[in-house]
mmCIF file of C-alpha atoms in Angstrom:
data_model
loop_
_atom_site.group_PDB
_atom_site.id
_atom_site.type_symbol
_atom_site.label_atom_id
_atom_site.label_comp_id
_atom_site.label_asym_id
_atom_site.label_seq_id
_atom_site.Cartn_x
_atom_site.Cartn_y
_atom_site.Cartn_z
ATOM 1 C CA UNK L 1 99.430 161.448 29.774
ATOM 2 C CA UNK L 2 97.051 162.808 32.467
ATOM 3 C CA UNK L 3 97.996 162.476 36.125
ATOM 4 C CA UNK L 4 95.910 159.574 36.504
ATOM 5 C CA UNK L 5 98.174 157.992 34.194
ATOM 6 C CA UNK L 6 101.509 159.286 35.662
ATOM 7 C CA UNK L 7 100.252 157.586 39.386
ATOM 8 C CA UNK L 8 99.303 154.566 38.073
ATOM 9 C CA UNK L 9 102.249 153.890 35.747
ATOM 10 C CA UNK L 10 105.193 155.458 38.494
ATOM 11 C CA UNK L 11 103.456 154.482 41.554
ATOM 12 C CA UNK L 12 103.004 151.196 43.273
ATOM 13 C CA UNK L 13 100.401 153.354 46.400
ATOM 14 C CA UNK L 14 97.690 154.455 45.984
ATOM 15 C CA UNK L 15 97.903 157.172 49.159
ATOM 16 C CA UNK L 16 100.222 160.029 47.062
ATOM 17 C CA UNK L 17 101.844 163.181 48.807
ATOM 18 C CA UNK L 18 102.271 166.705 46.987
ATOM 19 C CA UNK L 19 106.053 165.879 46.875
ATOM 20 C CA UNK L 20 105.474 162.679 45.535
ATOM 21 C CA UNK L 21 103.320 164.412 42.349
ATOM 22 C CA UNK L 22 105.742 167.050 42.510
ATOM 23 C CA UNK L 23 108.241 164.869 41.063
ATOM 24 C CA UNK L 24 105.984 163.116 38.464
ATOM 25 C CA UNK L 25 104.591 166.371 37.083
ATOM 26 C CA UNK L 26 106.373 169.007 34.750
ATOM 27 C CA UNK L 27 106.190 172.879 34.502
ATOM 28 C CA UNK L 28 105.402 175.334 37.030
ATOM 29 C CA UNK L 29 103.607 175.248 40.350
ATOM 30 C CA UNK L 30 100.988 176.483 38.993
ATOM 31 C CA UNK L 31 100.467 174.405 35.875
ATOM 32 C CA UNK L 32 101.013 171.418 38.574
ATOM 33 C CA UNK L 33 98.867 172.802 41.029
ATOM 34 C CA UNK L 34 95.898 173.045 38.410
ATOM 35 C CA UNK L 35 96.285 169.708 36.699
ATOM 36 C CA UNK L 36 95.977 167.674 40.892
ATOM 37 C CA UNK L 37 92.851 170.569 40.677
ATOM 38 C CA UNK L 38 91.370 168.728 37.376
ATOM 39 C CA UNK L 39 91.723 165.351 38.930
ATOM 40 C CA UNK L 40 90.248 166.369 42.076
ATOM 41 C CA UNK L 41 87.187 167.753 40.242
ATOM 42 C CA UNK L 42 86.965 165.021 37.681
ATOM 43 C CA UNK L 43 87.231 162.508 41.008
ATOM 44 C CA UNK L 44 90.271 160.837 40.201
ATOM 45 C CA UNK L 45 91.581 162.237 43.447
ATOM 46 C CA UNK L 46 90.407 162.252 46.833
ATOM 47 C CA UNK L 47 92.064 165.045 48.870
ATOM 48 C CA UNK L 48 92.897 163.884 52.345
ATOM 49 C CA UNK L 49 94.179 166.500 53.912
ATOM 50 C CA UNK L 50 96.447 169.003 53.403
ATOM 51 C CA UNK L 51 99.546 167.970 50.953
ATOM 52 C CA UNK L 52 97.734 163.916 50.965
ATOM 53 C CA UNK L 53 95.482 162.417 47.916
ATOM 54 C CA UNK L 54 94.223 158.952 47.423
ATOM 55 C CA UNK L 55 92.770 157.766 44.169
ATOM 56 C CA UNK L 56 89.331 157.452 43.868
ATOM 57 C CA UNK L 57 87.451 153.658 44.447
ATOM 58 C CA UNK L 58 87.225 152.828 40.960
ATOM 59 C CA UNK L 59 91.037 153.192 40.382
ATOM 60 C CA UNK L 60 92.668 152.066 43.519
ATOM 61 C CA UNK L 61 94.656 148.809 42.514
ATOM 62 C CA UNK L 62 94.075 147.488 46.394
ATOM 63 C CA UNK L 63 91.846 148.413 48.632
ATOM 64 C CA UNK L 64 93.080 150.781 51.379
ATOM 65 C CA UNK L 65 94.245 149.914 54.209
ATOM 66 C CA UNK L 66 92.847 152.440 56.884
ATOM 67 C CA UNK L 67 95.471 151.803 59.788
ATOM 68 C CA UNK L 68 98.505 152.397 56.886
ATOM 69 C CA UNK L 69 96.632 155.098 55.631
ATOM 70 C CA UNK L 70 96.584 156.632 59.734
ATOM 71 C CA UNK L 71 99.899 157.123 59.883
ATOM 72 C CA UNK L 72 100.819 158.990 56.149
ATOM 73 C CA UNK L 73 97.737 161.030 57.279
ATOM 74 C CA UNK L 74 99.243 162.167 60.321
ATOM 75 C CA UNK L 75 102.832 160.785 61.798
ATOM 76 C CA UNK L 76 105.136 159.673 63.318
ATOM 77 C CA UNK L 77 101.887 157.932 64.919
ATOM 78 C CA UNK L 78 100.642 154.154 65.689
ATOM 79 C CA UNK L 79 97.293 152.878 65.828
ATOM 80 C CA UNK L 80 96.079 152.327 69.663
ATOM 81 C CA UNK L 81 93.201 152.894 71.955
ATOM 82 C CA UNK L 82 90.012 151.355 70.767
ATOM 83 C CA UNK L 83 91.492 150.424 67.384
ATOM 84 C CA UNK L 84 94.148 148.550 68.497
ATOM 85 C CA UNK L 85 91.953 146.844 71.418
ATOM 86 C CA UNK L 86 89.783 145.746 67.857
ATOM 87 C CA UNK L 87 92.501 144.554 65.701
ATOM 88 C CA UNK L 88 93.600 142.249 68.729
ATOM 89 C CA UNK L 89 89.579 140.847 68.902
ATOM 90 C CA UNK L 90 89.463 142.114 72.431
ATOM 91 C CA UNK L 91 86.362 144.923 71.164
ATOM 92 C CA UNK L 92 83.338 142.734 70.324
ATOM 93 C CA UNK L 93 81.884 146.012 68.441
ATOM 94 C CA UNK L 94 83.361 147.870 65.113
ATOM 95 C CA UNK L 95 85.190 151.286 66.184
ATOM 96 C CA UNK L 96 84.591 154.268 64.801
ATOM 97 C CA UNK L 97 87.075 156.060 63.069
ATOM 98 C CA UNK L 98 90.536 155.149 63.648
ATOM 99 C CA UNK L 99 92.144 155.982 66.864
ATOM 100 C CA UNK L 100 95.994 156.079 67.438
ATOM 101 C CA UNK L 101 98.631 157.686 69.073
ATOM 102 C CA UNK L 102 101.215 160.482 68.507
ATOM 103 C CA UNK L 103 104.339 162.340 68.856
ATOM 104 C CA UNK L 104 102.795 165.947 67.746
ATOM 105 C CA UNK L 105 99.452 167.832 69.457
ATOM 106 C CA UNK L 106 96.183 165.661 69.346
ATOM 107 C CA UNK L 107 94.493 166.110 65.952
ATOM 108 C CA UNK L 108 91.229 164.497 64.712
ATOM 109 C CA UNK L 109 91.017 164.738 60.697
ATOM 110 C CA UNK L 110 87.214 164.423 58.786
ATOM 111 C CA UNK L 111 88.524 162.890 55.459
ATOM 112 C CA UNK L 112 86.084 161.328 52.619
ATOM 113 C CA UNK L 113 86.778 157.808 53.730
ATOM 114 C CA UNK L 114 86.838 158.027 57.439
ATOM 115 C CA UNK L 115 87.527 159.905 60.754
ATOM 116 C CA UNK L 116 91.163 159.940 62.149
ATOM 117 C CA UNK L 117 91.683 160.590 65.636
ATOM 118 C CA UNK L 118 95.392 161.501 67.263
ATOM 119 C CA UNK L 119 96.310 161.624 70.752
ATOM 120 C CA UNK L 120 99.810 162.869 71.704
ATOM 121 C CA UNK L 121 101.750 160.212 74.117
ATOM 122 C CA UNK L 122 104.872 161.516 75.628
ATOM 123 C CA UNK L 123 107.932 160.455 73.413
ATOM 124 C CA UNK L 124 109.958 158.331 75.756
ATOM 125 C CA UNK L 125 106.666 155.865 75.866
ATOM 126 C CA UNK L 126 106.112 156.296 71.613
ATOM 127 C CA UNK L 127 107.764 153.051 70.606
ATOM 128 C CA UNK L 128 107.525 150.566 73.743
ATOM 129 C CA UNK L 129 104.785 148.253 73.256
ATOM 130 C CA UNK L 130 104.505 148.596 69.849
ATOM 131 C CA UNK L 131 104.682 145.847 66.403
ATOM 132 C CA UNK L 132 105.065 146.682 62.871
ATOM 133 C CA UNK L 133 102.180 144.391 61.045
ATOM 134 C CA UNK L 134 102.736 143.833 57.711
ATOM 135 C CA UNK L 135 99.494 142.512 56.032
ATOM 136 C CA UNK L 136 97.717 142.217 52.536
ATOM 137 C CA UNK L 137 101.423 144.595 51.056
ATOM 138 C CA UNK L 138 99.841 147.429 54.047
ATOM 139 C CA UNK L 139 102.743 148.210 56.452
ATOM 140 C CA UNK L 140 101.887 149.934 60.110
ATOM 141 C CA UNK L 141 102.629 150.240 63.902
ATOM 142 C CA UNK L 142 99.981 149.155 65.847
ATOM 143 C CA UNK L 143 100.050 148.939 69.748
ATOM 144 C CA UNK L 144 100.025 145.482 71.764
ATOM 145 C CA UNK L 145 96.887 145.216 74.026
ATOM 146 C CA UNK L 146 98.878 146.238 77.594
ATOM 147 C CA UNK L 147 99.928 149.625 75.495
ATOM 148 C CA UNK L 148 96.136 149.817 74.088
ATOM 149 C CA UNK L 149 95.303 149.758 77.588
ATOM 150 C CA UNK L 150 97.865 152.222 79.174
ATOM 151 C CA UNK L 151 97.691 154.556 76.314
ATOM 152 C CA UNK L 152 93.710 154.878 77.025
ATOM 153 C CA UNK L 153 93.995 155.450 80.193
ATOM 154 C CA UNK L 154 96.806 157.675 80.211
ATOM 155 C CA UNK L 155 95.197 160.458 77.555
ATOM 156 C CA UNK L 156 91.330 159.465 78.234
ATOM 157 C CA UNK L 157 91.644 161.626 81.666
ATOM 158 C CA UNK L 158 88.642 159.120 83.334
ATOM 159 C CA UNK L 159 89.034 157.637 86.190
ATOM 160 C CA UNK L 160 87.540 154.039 87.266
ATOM 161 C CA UNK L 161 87.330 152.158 90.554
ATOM 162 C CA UNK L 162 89.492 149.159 89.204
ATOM 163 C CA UNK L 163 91.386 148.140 86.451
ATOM 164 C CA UNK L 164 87.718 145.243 85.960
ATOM 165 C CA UNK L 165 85.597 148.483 85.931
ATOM 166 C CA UNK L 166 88.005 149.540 83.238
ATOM 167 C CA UNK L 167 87.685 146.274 81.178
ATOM 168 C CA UNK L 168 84.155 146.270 81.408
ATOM 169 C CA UNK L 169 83.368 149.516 80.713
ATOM 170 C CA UNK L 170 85.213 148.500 76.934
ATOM 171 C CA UNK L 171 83.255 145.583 76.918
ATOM 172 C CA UNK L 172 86.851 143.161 77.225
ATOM 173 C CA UNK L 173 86.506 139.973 78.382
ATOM 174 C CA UNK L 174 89.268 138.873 81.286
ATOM 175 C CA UNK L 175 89.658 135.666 80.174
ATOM 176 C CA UNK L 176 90.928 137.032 76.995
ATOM 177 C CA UNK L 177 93.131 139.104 77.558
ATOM 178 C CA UNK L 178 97.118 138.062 77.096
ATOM 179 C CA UNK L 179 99.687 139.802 78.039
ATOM 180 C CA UNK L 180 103.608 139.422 78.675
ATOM 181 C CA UNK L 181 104.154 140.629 83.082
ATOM 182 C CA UNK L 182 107.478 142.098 81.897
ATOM 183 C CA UNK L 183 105.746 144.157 79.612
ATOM 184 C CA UNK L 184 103.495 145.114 82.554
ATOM 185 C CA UNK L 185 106.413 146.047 84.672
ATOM 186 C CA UNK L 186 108.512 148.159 81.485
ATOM 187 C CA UNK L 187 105.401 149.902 80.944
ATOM 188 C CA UNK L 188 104.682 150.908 84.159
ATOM 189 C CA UNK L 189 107.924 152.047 84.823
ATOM 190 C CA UNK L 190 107.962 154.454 81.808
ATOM 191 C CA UNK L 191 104.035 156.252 81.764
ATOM 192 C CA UNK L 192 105.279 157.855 85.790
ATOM 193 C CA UNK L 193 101.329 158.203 86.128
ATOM 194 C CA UNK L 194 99.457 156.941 88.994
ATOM 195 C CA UNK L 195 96.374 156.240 87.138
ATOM 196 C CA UNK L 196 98.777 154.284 84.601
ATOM 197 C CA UNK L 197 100.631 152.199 87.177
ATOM 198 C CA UNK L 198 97.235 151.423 89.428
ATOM 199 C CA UNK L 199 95.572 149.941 86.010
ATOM 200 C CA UNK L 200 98.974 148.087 85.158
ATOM 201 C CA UNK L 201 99.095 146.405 88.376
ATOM 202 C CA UNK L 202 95.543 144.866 87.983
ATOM 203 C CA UNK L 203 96.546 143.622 84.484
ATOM 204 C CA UNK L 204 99.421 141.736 86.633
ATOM 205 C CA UNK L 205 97.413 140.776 89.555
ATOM 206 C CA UNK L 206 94.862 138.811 86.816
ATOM 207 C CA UNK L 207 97.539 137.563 85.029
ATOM 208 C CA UNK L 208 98.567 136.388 88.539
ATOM 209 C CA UNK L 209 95.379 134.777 89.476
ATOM 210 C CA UNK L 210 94.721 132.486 85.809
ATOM 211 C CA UNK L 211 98.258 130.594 86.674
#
């Protein structure tokens, strides 16, 4: 049994760690080390990064999902920014790449089936504002659209003449934008950044203004 076989018949994922083939694979390091070599030159395995595989197209049982695949690429993290202001409709445009946020330096990763890009939050703010989506068996974090928001402007290091100037400048209509005032106020209270708390406020004050 090749280590095709091993994945598919052990393995409900298709997104496999070293430790993970570790375990399925007998004899020494480097008889395991050469036969995850065989399958990445026969393309059976992509190689992610270092210590992450996927199995190629043609024998992935689901297709991947990219935000799930974000955070086993690089964690703890959560998807945010401009991918998170997508996944909640508020982008009109695809995003590039994945975007999210972290606990460890920023990182971008160049992998075979897309760019990753990782921008370190401070850790008291990592978990406030943010879901676990479970869709189509994937499993991730993503950030709500006020944490989106704060998170972009908080690492993005820009500066713009009004929380509208900000909206506009990512293309996000007013009008659709939904979001909970105590959220507002909890997040606000937590980022202890001007820039943060001046963009939060005009989130609140249109909130205000459509009731």
């Amino acid at each position: 049994m090749d280590l095709l076989d091993k994945i598919l018949e052990n393995l409900t994922y298709d997104t496999v760690t070293d430790t993970e083939l570790t375990v399925l694979l007998s004899g020494t390091p480097a008889s395991r080390y050469n036969q995850i070599k065989r399958a990445l030159a026969n393309g059976k395995l992509i190689h992610l990064r270092r210590g992450l595989y996927q199995l190629a197209k043609r024998y992935q049982r689901r297709p991947p999902n990219a935000f799930e695949v974000a955070q086993k690429i690089y964690g703890p993290s959560y998807v945010s920014f401009e991918s998170a202001l997508s996944h909640h409709g508020l982008i009109p445009e695809a995003v590039y790449g994945v975007t999210s946020a972290c606990l460890k330096r920023s990182r971008t990763f160049e992998t075979p089936i897309g760019v990753y890009s990782f921008s370190q939050v401070p850790r008291r703010i990592f978990y406030m504002g943010v879901e676990r989506v479970e869709k189509e068996r994937a499993v991730y974090l993503m950030a709500t659209p006020a944490k989106a928001l704060a998170d972009y402007v908080f690492c993005r290091h820009q500066t713009w003449p009004g929380t509208g100037e900000l909206l506009e400048s990512l293309r996000i209509e007013k009008s659709e934008l939904k979001i909970n005032p105590i959220e507002i106020e909890l997040l606000a209270k937590e980022y202890r950044t001007a820039r943060v708390a001046h963009m939060l406020e005009g989130l609140r004050k249109m909130q205000s203004d459509e009731h």
